[in-house]
Amino acid sequence: MSSIEPPSEPAPFRRMTSRDRTEAHRAATPLELFFDLCFVVAVAQAGGQLAHDLAAGHLGHGLYSYAFAFFAIWWAWMNFSWFASAYDVDDVPYRVTTLVQITGVLILAAGVPRLFTEQDLTLSVIGYVVMRLALVTQWLRAAASESGGARTMALRYAAGITACQVGWGLVLLVPESARVWVLPLGIVAELSVPALAELHTQSHWHPHHIAERYGLFTLIVLGETVSAATLAMQAALDEHEALGDLIPLAAGGILTCFAAWWIYFARPVHHILTSNRRSFLWGYGHYLVLGSAAAIGAGMEVAIEYAVGKAHIGAVAAAAAVTVPTALYLFTVWLLHARHSKRGPAQVLLLPVTAVAVLACTLFGESGVLATGLVCALAVAAGVTLHARQS
């Protein structure tokens, strides 16, 4: 990844025209990094609530609530990142509007516990709508400065996002028993907006910038995973002093997180972002990459609670809380970009086979987390060795 752009005094106002897709030395800005850090507050809330539900044995409720909450966080983050890649003018209105979006995610984060415990969507929806309507004002600015197909595209984005936010407001009026069927329709509507908006004219996002933005957010989410596991470990030691039971978990968790970082950043990925279709699939697929990365931290919390006798589930279920998201992470990273840089069957199949082996570690029960870490570490070592032999 390239270095962060140094901060500078913003211009009072600039015309919001699209940036050059081939711009040299394009890098993430301090505002974008601040944006990511604030979004991870919501990720931490969702992961913490998922851990609580899994430890209590509420698997269905926890996964459904987590999937919805993480979609709201990820989709708002992703839409801002692609817009910024094409239209970041770094003037005063742009910065203020971005700070409004950050305020929205903090409102959403505050509503995540109620979403899980009471199925109360009100605060989360309010925060989400604040984020999305702030982006609408950005698209309207772009439309005012553009012409022809680019202007039409910007207006389609503004209209589509606005219509979706009206829909989310109406969702709050739907009886709770019917929301399980209505929420997926809202998600499908949101996902369709970029495809419809860019049907004839495509935004000028920057491949290097997009690859870096996703890498930075993945990095921060993995950091949150390490933080969540560390805090859970500290709390368990303070309350139970079960050091002997926790050391294998700590070793397995550390190895898993280190391997997750290594595997994602093993090769540059901007070279595969060669078309809107491929890039959109890559960007959308990161819902699973980022969601599973955050869920690894939640799974570590569950495994720690089981180790000290606080979880209401069995050893296999506690291990699965770590092995399943880890396997999903490995497979989706391979599917989205790792496989494109592999040569020969051994390199190509290494991560899918590792994902299957990690799932098999579930059967080790209490030792499943340590086994997962060892398998991931061996996969990294094998990957390095295979690459060295073919270089």
mmCIF file of N, CA and C in Angstrom, residues 72-186:
data_model
loop_
_atom_site.group_PDB
_atom_site.id
_atom_site.type_symbol
_atom_site.label_atom_id
_atom_site.label_comp_id
_atom_site.label_asym_id
_atom_site.label_seq_id
_atom_site.Cartn_x
_atom_site.Cartn_y
_atom_site.Cartn_z
ATOM 1 N N ALA A 72 -25.135 -2.895 6.939
ATOM 2 C CA ALA A 72 -25.332 -1.445 7.022
ATOM 3 C C ALA A 72 -23.992 -0.721 7.143
ATOM 4 N N ILE A 73 -23.113 -1.257 7.977
ATOM 5 C CA ILE A 73 -21.794 -0.638 8.176
ATOM 6 C C ILE A 73 -20.963 -0.730 6.905
ATOM 7 N N TRP A 74 -20.879 -1.926 6.358
ATOM 8 C CA TRP A 74 -20.031 -2.160 5.188
ATOM 9 C C TRP A 74 -20.536 -1.417 3.966
ATOM 10 N N TRP A 75 -21.837 -1.412 3.742
ATOM 11 C CA TRP A 75 -22.375 -0.801 2.530
ATOM 12 C C TRP A 75 -22.164 0.722 2.540
ATOM 13 N N ALA A 76 -22.379 1.340 3.688
ATOM 14 C CA ALA A 76 -22.138 2.779 3.783
ATOM 15 C C ALA A 76 -20.656 3.084 3.601
ATOM 16 N N TRP A 77 -19.787 2.259 4.199
ATOM 17 C CA TRP A 77 -18.343 2.451 4.032
ATOM 18 C C TRP A 77 -17.942 2.290 2.574
ATOM 19 N N MET A 78 -18.434 1.236 1.932
ATOM 20 C CA MET A 78 -18.039 0.943 0.569
ATOM 21 C C MET A 78 -18.502 2.036 -0.396
ATOM 22 N N ASN A 79 -19.723 2.512 -0.237
ATOM 23 C CA ASN A 79 -20.234 3.545 -1.130
ATOM 24 C C ASN A 79 -19.440 4.839 -1.008
ATOM 25 N N PHE A 80 -19.082 5.196 0.229
ATOM 26 C CA PHE A 80 -18.258 6.387 0.407
ATOM 27 C C PHE A 80 -16.897 6.206 -0.254
ATOM 28 N N SER A 81 -16.291 5.036 -0.086
ATOM 29 C CA SER A 81 -14.933 4.808 -0.586
ATOM 30 C C SER A 81 -14.874 4.893 -2.103
ATOM 31 N N TRP A 82 -15.853 4.301 -2.800
ATOM 32 C CA TRP A 82 -15.856 4.352 -4.263
ATOM 33 C C TRP A 82 -16.177 5.762 -4.749
ATOM 34 N N PHE A 83 -17.085 6.450 -4.051
ATOM 35 C CA PHE A 83 -17.372 7.831 -4.429
ATOM 36 C C PHE A 83 -16.125 8.695 -4.258
ATOM 37 N N ALA A 84 -15.461 8.543 -3.120
ATOM 38 C CA ALA A 84 -14.270 9.347 -2.854
ATOM 39 C C ALA A 84 -13.180 9.069 -3.870
ATOM 40 N N SER A 85 -13.066 7.820 -4.315
ATOM 41 C CA SER A 85 -12.048 7.485 -5.292
ATOM 42 C C SER A 85 -12.271 8.235 -6.597
ATOM 43 N N ALA A 86 -13.538 8.503 -6.920
ATOM 44 C CA ALA A 86 -13.864 9.184 -8.170
ATOM 45 C C ALA A 86 -13.989 10.693 -8.026
ATOM 46 N N TYR A 87 -14.414 11.178 -6.834
ATOM 47 C CA TYR A 87 -14.813 12.588 -6.739
ATOM 48 C C TYR A 87 -14.240 13.344 -5.548
ATOM 49 N N ASP A 88 -13.296 12.801 -4.826
ATOM 50 C CA ASP A 88 -12.756 13.508 -3.667
ATOM 51 C C ASP A 88 -12.097 14.824 -4.105
ATOM 52 N N VAL A 89 -12.703 15.954 -3.693
ATOM 53 C CA VAL A 89 -12.130 17.261 -4.020
ATOM 54 C C VAL A 89 -11.479 17.911 -2.799
ATOM 55 N N ASP A 90 -11.682 17.323 -1.625
ATOM 56 C CA ASP A 90 -11.043 17.766 -0.393
ATOM 57 C C ASP A 90 -11.236 19.266 -0.133
ATOM 58 N N ASP A 91 -12.437 19.773 -0.380
ATOM 59 C CA ASP A 91 -12.727 21.151 0.000
ATOM 60 C C ASP A 91 -13.539 21.152 1.289
ATOM 61 N N VAL A 92 -13.898 22.326 1.754
ATOM 62 C CA VAL A 92 -14.599 22.425 3.036
ATOM 63 C C VAL A 92 -15.941 21.699 3.017
ATOM 64 N N PRO A 93 -16.826 21.899 2.015
ATOM 65 C CA PRO A 93 -18.099 21.157 2.011
ATOM 66 C C PRO A 93 -17.913 19.641 1.991
ATOM 67 N N TYR A 94 -16.914 19.180 1.243
ATOM 68 C CA TYR A 94 -16.664 17.736 1.176
ATOM 69 C C TYR A 94 -16.269 17.198 2.547
ATOM 70 N N ARG A 95 -15.367 17.892 3.224
ATOM 71 C CA ARG A 95 -14.934 17.447 4.552
ATOM 72 C C ARG A 95 -16.082 17.464 5.551
ATOM 73 N N VAL A 96 -16.886 18.524 5.529
ATOM 74 C CA VAL A 96 -18.001 18.620 6.480
ATOM 75 C C VAL A 96 -19.018 17.513 6.229
ATOM 76 N N THR A 97 -19.323 17.261 4.965
ATOM 77 C CA THR A 97 -20.280 16.200 4.637
ATOM 78 C C THR A 97 -19.761 14.837 5.060
ATOM 79 N N THR A 98 -18.469 14.610 4.905
ATOM 80 C CA THR A 98 -17.874 13.347 5.353
ATOM 81 C C THR A 98 -17.968 13.207 6.872
ATOM 82 N N LEU A 99 -17.774 14.286 7.591
ATOM 83 C CA LEU A 99 -17.913 14.242 9.048
ATOM 84 C C LEU A 99 -19.352 13.954 9.453
ATOM 85 N N VAL A 100 -20.321 14.424 8.658
ATOM 86 C CA VAL A 100 -21.726 14.081 8.924
ATOM 87 C C VAL A 100 -21.931 12.580 8.751
ATOM 88 N N GLN A 101 -21.311 11.994 7.723
ATOM 89 C CA GLN A 101 -21.403 10.549 7.535
ATOM 90 C C GLN A 101 -20.797 9.797 8.729
ATOM 91 N N ILE A 102 -19.696 10.303 9.239
ATOM 92 C CA ILE A 102 -19.086 9.688 10.420
ATOM 93 C C ILE A 102 -20.032 9.778 11.604
ATOM 94 N N THR A 103 -20.709 10.904 11.756
ATOM 95 C CA THR A 103 -21.696 11.039 12.833
ATOM 96 C C THR A 103 -22.789 9.992 12.688
ATOM 97 N N GLY A 104 -23.193 9.745 11.446
ATOM 98 C CA GLY A 104 -24.219 8.733 11.209
ATOM 99 C C GLY A 104 -23.799 7.351 11.659
ATOM 100 N N VAL A 105 -22.540 6.969 11.374
ATOM 101 C CA VAL A 105 -22.116 5.627 11.782
ATOM 102 C C VAL A 105 -21.997 5.522 13.291
ATOM 103 N N LEU A 106 -21.674 6.615 13.970
ATOM 104 C CA LEU A 106 -21.623 6.579 15.434
ATOM 105 C C LEU A 106 -23.033 6.421 16.019
ATOM 106 N N ILE A 107 -24.027 7.034 15.369
ATOM 107 C CA ILE A 107 -25.420 6.824 15.788
ATOM 108 C C ILE A 107 -25.806 5.372 15.564
ATOM 109 N N LEU A 108 -25.434 4.845 14.398
ATOM 110 C CA LEU A 108 -25.721 3.438 14.103
ATOM 111 C C LEU A 108 -25.072 2.530 15.143
ATOM 112 N N ALA A 109 -23.811 2.812 15.477
ATOM 113 C CA ALA A 109 -23.105 1.996 16.468
ATOM 114 C C ALA A 109 -23.822 2.000 17.807
ATOM 115 N N ALA A 110 -24.330 3.161 18.193
ATOM 116 C CA ALA A 110 -25.061 3.241 19.462
ATOM 117 C C ALA A 110 -26.337 2.418 19.437
ATOM 118 N N GLY A 111 -26.881 2.196 18.243
ATOM 119 C CA GLY A 111 -28.120 1.429 18.148
ATOM 120 C C GLY A 111 -27.927 -0.060 17.967
ATOM 121 N N VAL A 112 -26.693 -0.505 17.742
ATOM 122 C CA VAL A 112 -26.455 -1.926 17.511
ATOM 123 C C VAL A 112 -26.869 -2.807 18.689
ATOM 124 N N PRO A 113 -26.541 -2.451 19.947
ATOM 125 C CA PRO A 113 -26.988 -3.307 21.053
ATOM 126 C C PRO A 113 -28.506 -3.487 21.097
ATOM 127 N N ARG A 114 -29.266 -2.420 20.842
ATOM 128 C CA ARG A 114 -30.734 -2.544 20.824
ATOM 129 C C ARG A 114 -31.200 -3.413 19.664
ATOM 130 N N LEU A 115 -30.501 -3.336 18.547
ATOM 131 C CA LEU A 115 -30.867 -4.169 17.411
ATOM 132 C C LEU A 115 -30.757 -5.641 17.783
ATOM 133 N N PHE A 116 -29.708 -6.008 18.508
ATOM 134 C CA PHE A 116 -29.499 -7.403 18.897
ATOM 135 C C PHE A 116 -30.435 -7.827 20.027
ATOM 136 N N THR A 117 -30.527 -7.027 21.071
ATOM 137 C CA THR A 117 -31.240 -7.466 22.278
ATOM 138 C C THR A 117 -32.743 -7.283 22.197
ATOM 139 N N GLU A 118 -33.188 -6.244 21.497
ATOM 140 C CA GLU A 118 -34.619 -5.938 21.465
ATOM 141 C C GLU A 118 -35.203 -5.935 20.059
ATOM 142 N N GLN A 119 -34.372 -6.206 19.062
ATOM 143 C CA GLN A 119 -34.789 -6.087 17.653
ATOM 144 C C GLN A 119 -35.338 -4.697 17.343
ATOM 145 N N ASP A 120 -34.812 -3.696 18.032
ATOM 146 C CA ASP A 120 -35.219 -2.307 17.836
ATOM 147 C C ASP A 120 -34.290 -1.679 16.796
ATOM 148 N N LEU A 121 -34.830 -1.405 15.621
ATOM 149 C CA LEU A 121 -34.029 -0.892 14.521
ATOM 150 C C LEU A 121 -33.935 0.628 14.492
ATOM 151 N N THR A 122 -34.672 1.311 15.347
ATOM 152 C CA THR A 122 -34.862 2.754 15.199
ATOM 153 C C THR A 122 -33.551 3.524 15.131
ATOM 154 N N LEU A 123 -32.708 3.371 16.143
ATOM 155 C CA LEU A 123 -31.485 4.162 16.193
ATOM 156 C C LEU A 123 -30.524 3.765 15.068
ATOM 157 N N SER A 124 -30.442 2.480 14.785
ATOM 158 C CA SER A 124 -29.560 2.021 13.711
ATOM 159 C C SER A 124 -30.016 2.556 12.359
ATOM 160 N N VAL A 125 -31.316 2.540 12.109
ATOM 161 C CA VAL A 125 -31.835 3.051 10.844
ATOM 162 C C VAL A 125 -31.609 4.552 10.742
ATOM 163 N N ILE A 126 -31.805 5.273 11.828
ATOM 164 C CA ILE A 126 -31.557 6.722 11.811
ATOM 165 C C ILE A 126 -30.109 7.009 11.446
ATOM 166 N N GLY A 127 -29.177 6.311 12.092
ATOM 167 C CA GLY A 127 -27.768 6.506 11.787
ATOM 168 C C GLY A 127 -27.447 6.161 10.343
ATOM 169 N N TYR A 128 -28.019 5.061 9.854
ATOM 170 C CA TYR A 128 -27.776 4.647 8.473
ATOM 171 C C TYR A 128 -28.297 5.678 7.490
ATOM 172 N N VAL A 129 -29.505 6.181 7.735
ATOM 173 C CA VAL A 129 -30.103 7.167 6.836
ATOM 174 C C VAL A 129 -29.286 8.460 6.831
ATOM 175 N N VAL A 130 -28.765 8.854 7.985
ATOM 176 C CA VAL A 130 -27.907 10.045 8.040
ATOM 177 C C VAL A 130 -26.695 9.859 7.131
ATOM 178 N N MET A 131 -26.054 8.703 7.210
ATOM 179 C CA MET A 131 -24.888 8.435 6.371
ATOM 180 C C MET A 131 -25.246 8.484 4.890
ATOM 181 N N ARG A 132 -26.333 7.850 4.540
ATOM 182 C CA ARG A 132 -26.682 7.708 3.127
ATOM 183 C C ARG A 132 -27.182 9.016 2.520
ATOM 184 N N LEU A 133 -27.967 9.779 3.283
ATOM 185 C CA LEU A 133 -28.442 11.057 2.750
ATOM 186 C C LEU A 133 -27.300 12.065 2.624
ATOM 187 N N ALA A 134 -26.316 11.969 3.508
ATOM 188 C CA ALA A 134 -25.134 12.823 3.349
ATOM 189 C C ALA A 134 -24.435 12.507 2.034
ATOM 190 N N LEU A 135 -24.384 11.226 1.663
ATOM 191 C CA LEU A 135 -23.775 10.860 0.390
ATOM 192 C C LEU A 135 -24.612 11.363 -0.784
ATOM 193 N N VAL A 136 -25.935 11.415 -0.608
ATOM 194 C CA VAL A 136 -26.794 11.955 -1.664
ATOM 195 C C VAL A 136 -26.393 13.392 -2.000
ATOM 196 N N THR A 137 -26.105 14.197 -0.967
ATOM 197 C CA THR A 137 -25.699 15.585 -1.226
ATOM 198 C C THR A 137 -24.385 15.629 -2.016
ATOM 199 N N GLN A 138 -23.509 14.661 -1.780
ATOM 200 C CA GLN A 138 -22.265 14.599 -2.546
ATOM 201 C C GLN A 138 -22.550 14.281 -4.011
ATOM 202 N N TRP A 139 -23.446 13.348 -4.260
ATOM 203 C CA TRP A 139 -23.785 13.007 -5.644
ATOM 204 C C TRP A 139 -24.472 14.172 -6.345
ATOM 205 N N LEU A 140 -25.283 14.922 -5.616
ATOM 206 C CA LEU A 140 -25.928 16.092 -6.218
ATOM 207 C C LEU A 140 -24.891 17.158 -6.563
ATOM 208 N N ARG A 141 -23.877 17.313 -5.726
ATOM 209 C CA ARG A 141 -22.776 18.227 -6.054
ATOM 210 C C ARG A 141 -22.071 17.779 -7.328
ATOM 211 N N ALA A 142 -21.831 16.465 -7.416
ATOM 212 C CA ALA A 142 -21.178 15.941 -8.614
ATOM 213 C C ALA A 142 -22.046 16.180 -9.852
ATOM 214 N N ALA A 143 -23.348 15.963 -9.727
ATOM 215 C CA ALA A 143 -24.253 16.178 -10.852
ATOM 216 C C ALA A 143 -24.244 17.629 -11.306
ATOM 217 N N ALA A 144 -24.138 18.543 -10.350
ATOM 218 C CA ALA A 144 -24.128 19.961 -10.692
ATOM 219 C C ALA A 144 -22.871 20.360 -11.460
ATOM 220 N N SER A 145 -21.793 19.624 -11.278
ATOM 221 C CA SER A 145 -20.530 19.965 -11.938
ATOM 222 C C SER A 145 -20.289 19.160 -13.204
ATOM 223 N N GLU A 146 -20.992 18.046 -13.370
ATOM 224 C CA GLU A 146 -20.779 17.176 -14.515
ATOM 225 C C GLU A 146 -21.775 17.495 -15.632
ATOM 226 N N SER A 147 -21.620 16.833 -16.750
ATOM 227 C CA SER A 147 -22.552 16.971 -17.856
ATOM 228 C C SER A 147 -22.680 15.629 -18.564
ATOM 229 N N GLY A 148 -23.684 15.515 -19.413
ATOM 230 C CA GLY A 148 -23.860 14.303 -20.201
ATOM 231 C C GLY A 148 -24.110 13.065 -19.353
ATOM 232 N N GLY A 149 -23.447 11.953 -19.753
ATOM 233 C CA GLY A 149 -23.670 10.684 -19.066
ATOM 234 C C GLY A 149 -23.235 10.697 -17.625
ATOM 235 N N ALA A 150 -22.153 11.413 -17.304
ATOM 236 C CA ALA A 150 -21.684 11.474 -15.918
ATOM 237 C C ALA A 150 -22.722 12.164 -15.033
ATOM 238 N N ARG A 151 -23.366 13.194 -15.546
ATOM 239 C CA ARG A 151 -24.403 13.882 -14.772
ATOM 240 C C ARG A 151 -25.599 12.961 -14.556
ATOM 241 N N THR A 152 -25.980 12.240 -15.601
ATOM 242 C CA THR A 152 -27.094 11.292 -15.461
ATOM 243 C C THR A 152 -26.780 10.229 -14.416
ATOM 244 N N MET A 153 -25.559 9.706 -14.471
ATOM 245 C CA MET A 153 -25.141 8.698 -13.489
ATOM 246 C C MET A 153 -25.247 9.242 -12.066
ATOM 247 N N ALA A 154 -24.738 10.452 -11.829
ATOM 248 C CA ALA A 154 -24.778 11.038 -10.488
ATOM 249 C C ALA A 154 -26.211 11.239 -10.015
ATOM 250 N N LEU A 155 -27.090 11.690 -10.909
ATOM 251 C CA LEU A 155 -28.496 11.890 -10.534
ATOM 252 C C LEU A 155 -29.182 10.555 -10.237
ATOM 253 N N ARG A 156 -28.809 9.513 -10.967
ATOM 254 C CA ARG A 156 -29.376 8.185 -10.696
ATOM 255 C C ARG A 156 -28.939 7.683 -9.322
ATOM 256 N N TYR A 157 -27.678 7.920 -9.003
ATOM 257 C CA TYR A 157 -27.218 7.546 -7.665
ATOM 258 C C TYR A 157 -28.022 8.290 -6.599
ATOM 259 N N ALA A 158 -28.163 9.591 -6.757
ATOM 260 C CA ALA A 158 -28.879 10.397 -5.760
ATOM 261 C C ALA A 158 -30.325 9.938 -5.614
ATOM 262 N N ALA A 159 -30.992 9.684 -6.744
ATOM 263 C CA ALA A 159 -32.395 9.256 -6.698
ATOM 264 C C ALA A 159 -32.525 7.864 -6.095
ATOM 265 N N GLY A 160 -31.638 6.940 -6.500
ATOM 266 C CA GLY A 160 -31.722 5.575 -5.994
ATOM 267 C C GLY A 160 -31.461 5.485 -4.506
ATOM 268 N N ILE A 161 -30.432 6.174 -4.037
ATOM 269 C CA ILE A 161 -30.113 6.157 -2.603
ATOM 270 C C ILE A 161 -31.239 6.779 -1.799
ATOM 271 N N THR A 162 -31.795 7.894 -2.294
ATOM 272 C CA THR A 162 -32.903 8.552 -1.584
ATOM 273 C C THR A 162 -34.109 7.633 -1.482
ATOM 274 N N ALA A 163 -34.450 6.955 -2.590
ATOM 275 C CA ALA A 163 -35.592 6.043 -2.569
ATOM 276 C C ALA A 163 -35.392 4.926 -1.547
ATOM 277 N N CYS A 164 -34.167 4.419 -1.470
ATOM 278 C CA CYS A 164 -33.877 3.359 -0.496
ATOM 279 C C CYS A 164 -34.036 3.855 0.931
ATOM 280 N N GLN A 165 -33.648 5.102 1.186
ATOM 281 C CA GLN A 165 -33.755 5.620 2.554
ATOM 282 C C GLN A 165 -35.211 5.836 2.954
ATOM 283 N N VAL A 166 -36.036 6.228 1.986
ATOM 284 C CA VAL A 166 -37.478 6.302 2.258
ATOM 285 C C VAL A 166 -37.998 4.912 2.625
ATOM 286 N N GLY A 167 -37.499 3.908 1.893
ATOM 287 C CA GLY A 167 -37.902 2.534 2.199
ATOM 288 C C GLY A 167 -37.499 2.099 3.595
ATOM 289 N N TRP A 168 -36.270 2.465 4.029
ATOM 290 C CA TRP A 168 -35.853 2.094 5.376
ATOM 291 C C TRP A 168 -36.699 2.794 6.429
ATOM 292 N N GLY A 169 -37.122 4.014 6.150
ATOM 293 C CA GLY A 169 -38.013 4.689 7.085
ATOM 294 C C GLY A 169 -39.335 3.951 7.213
ATOM 295 N N LEU A 170 -39.844 3.447 6.076
ATOM 296 C CA LEU A 170 -41.106 2.700 6.108
ATOM 297 C C LEU A 170 -40.957 1.353 6.818
ATOM 298 N N VAL A 171 -39.736 0.786 6.761
ATOM 299 C CA VAL A 171 -39.490 -0.490 7.439
ATOM 300 C C VAL A 171 -39.789 -0.371 8.939
ATOM 301 N N LEU A 172 -39.523 0.788 9.519
ATOM 302 C CA LEU A 172 -39.766 0.982 10.947
ATOM 303 C C LEU A 172 -41.245 0.871 11.286
ATOM 304 N N LEU A 173 -42.109 1.034 10.278
ATOM 305 C CA LEU A 173 -43.550 0.946 10.508
ATOM 306 C C LEU A 173 -44.079 -0.478 10.329
ATOM 307 N N VAL A 174 -43.229 -1.355 9.799
ATOM 308 C CA VAL A 174 -43.633 -2.750 9.562
ATOM 309 C C VAL A 174 -43.605 -3.523 10.873
ATOM 310 N N PRO A 175 -44.606 -4.382 11.132
ATOM 311 C CA PRO A 175 -44.578 -5.202 12.355
ATOM 312 C C PRO A 175 -43.293 -6.017 12.442
ATOM 313 N N GLU A 176 -42.800 -6.185 13.654
ATOM 314 C CA GLU A 176 -41.529 -6.871 13.854
ATOM 315 C C GLU A 176 -41.526 -8.268 13.258
ATOM 316 N N SER A 177 -42.655 -8.954 13.303
ATOM 317 C CA SER A 177 -42.731 -10.329 12.790
ATOM 318 C C SER A 177 -42.545 -10.390 11.278
ATOM 319 N N ALA A 178 -42.823 -9.282 10.583
ATOM 320 C CA ALA A 178 -42.715 -9.276 9.122
ATOM 321 C C ALA A 178 -41.363 -8.765 8.645
ATOM 322 N N ARG A 179 -40.563 -8.210 9.537
ATOM 323 C CA ARG A 179 -39.306 -7.593 9.114
ATOM 324 C C ARG A 179 -38.308 -8.609 8.569
ATOM 325 N N VAL A 180 -38.392 -9.835 9.035
ATOM 326 C CA VAL A 180 -37.461 -10.852 8.556
ATOM 327 C C VAL A 180 -37.583 -11.047 7.047
ATOM 328 N N TRP A 181 -38.759 -10.728 6.482
ATOM 329 C CA TRP A 181 -38.970 -10.844 5.043
ATOM 330 C C TRP A 181 -38.722 -9.515 4.319
ATOM 331 N N VAL A 182 -38.913 -8.416 5.029
ATOM 332 C CA VAL A 182 -38.803 -7.097 4.399
ATOM 333 C C VAL A 182 -37.343 -6.644 4.297
ATOM 334 N N LEU A 183 -36.542 -6.913 5.328
ATOM 335 C CA LEU A 183 -35.155 -6.441 5.344
ATOM 336 C C LEU A 183 -34.342 -6.922 4.135
ATOM 337 N N PRO A 184 -34.455 -8.200 3.736
ATOM 338 C CA PRO A 184 -33.699 -8.620 2.545
ATOM 339 C C PRO A 184 -34.085 -7.844 1.289
ATOM 340 N N LEU A 185 -35.353 -7.438 1.182
ATOM 341 C CA LEU A 185 -35.770 -6.654 0.019
ATOM 342 C C LEU A 185 -35.072 -5.294 0.006
ATOM 343 N N GLY A 186 -34.938 -4.691 1.193
ATOM 344 C CA GLY A 186 -34.216 -3.420 1.293
ATOM 345 C C GLY A 186 -32.759 -3.563 0.902
#
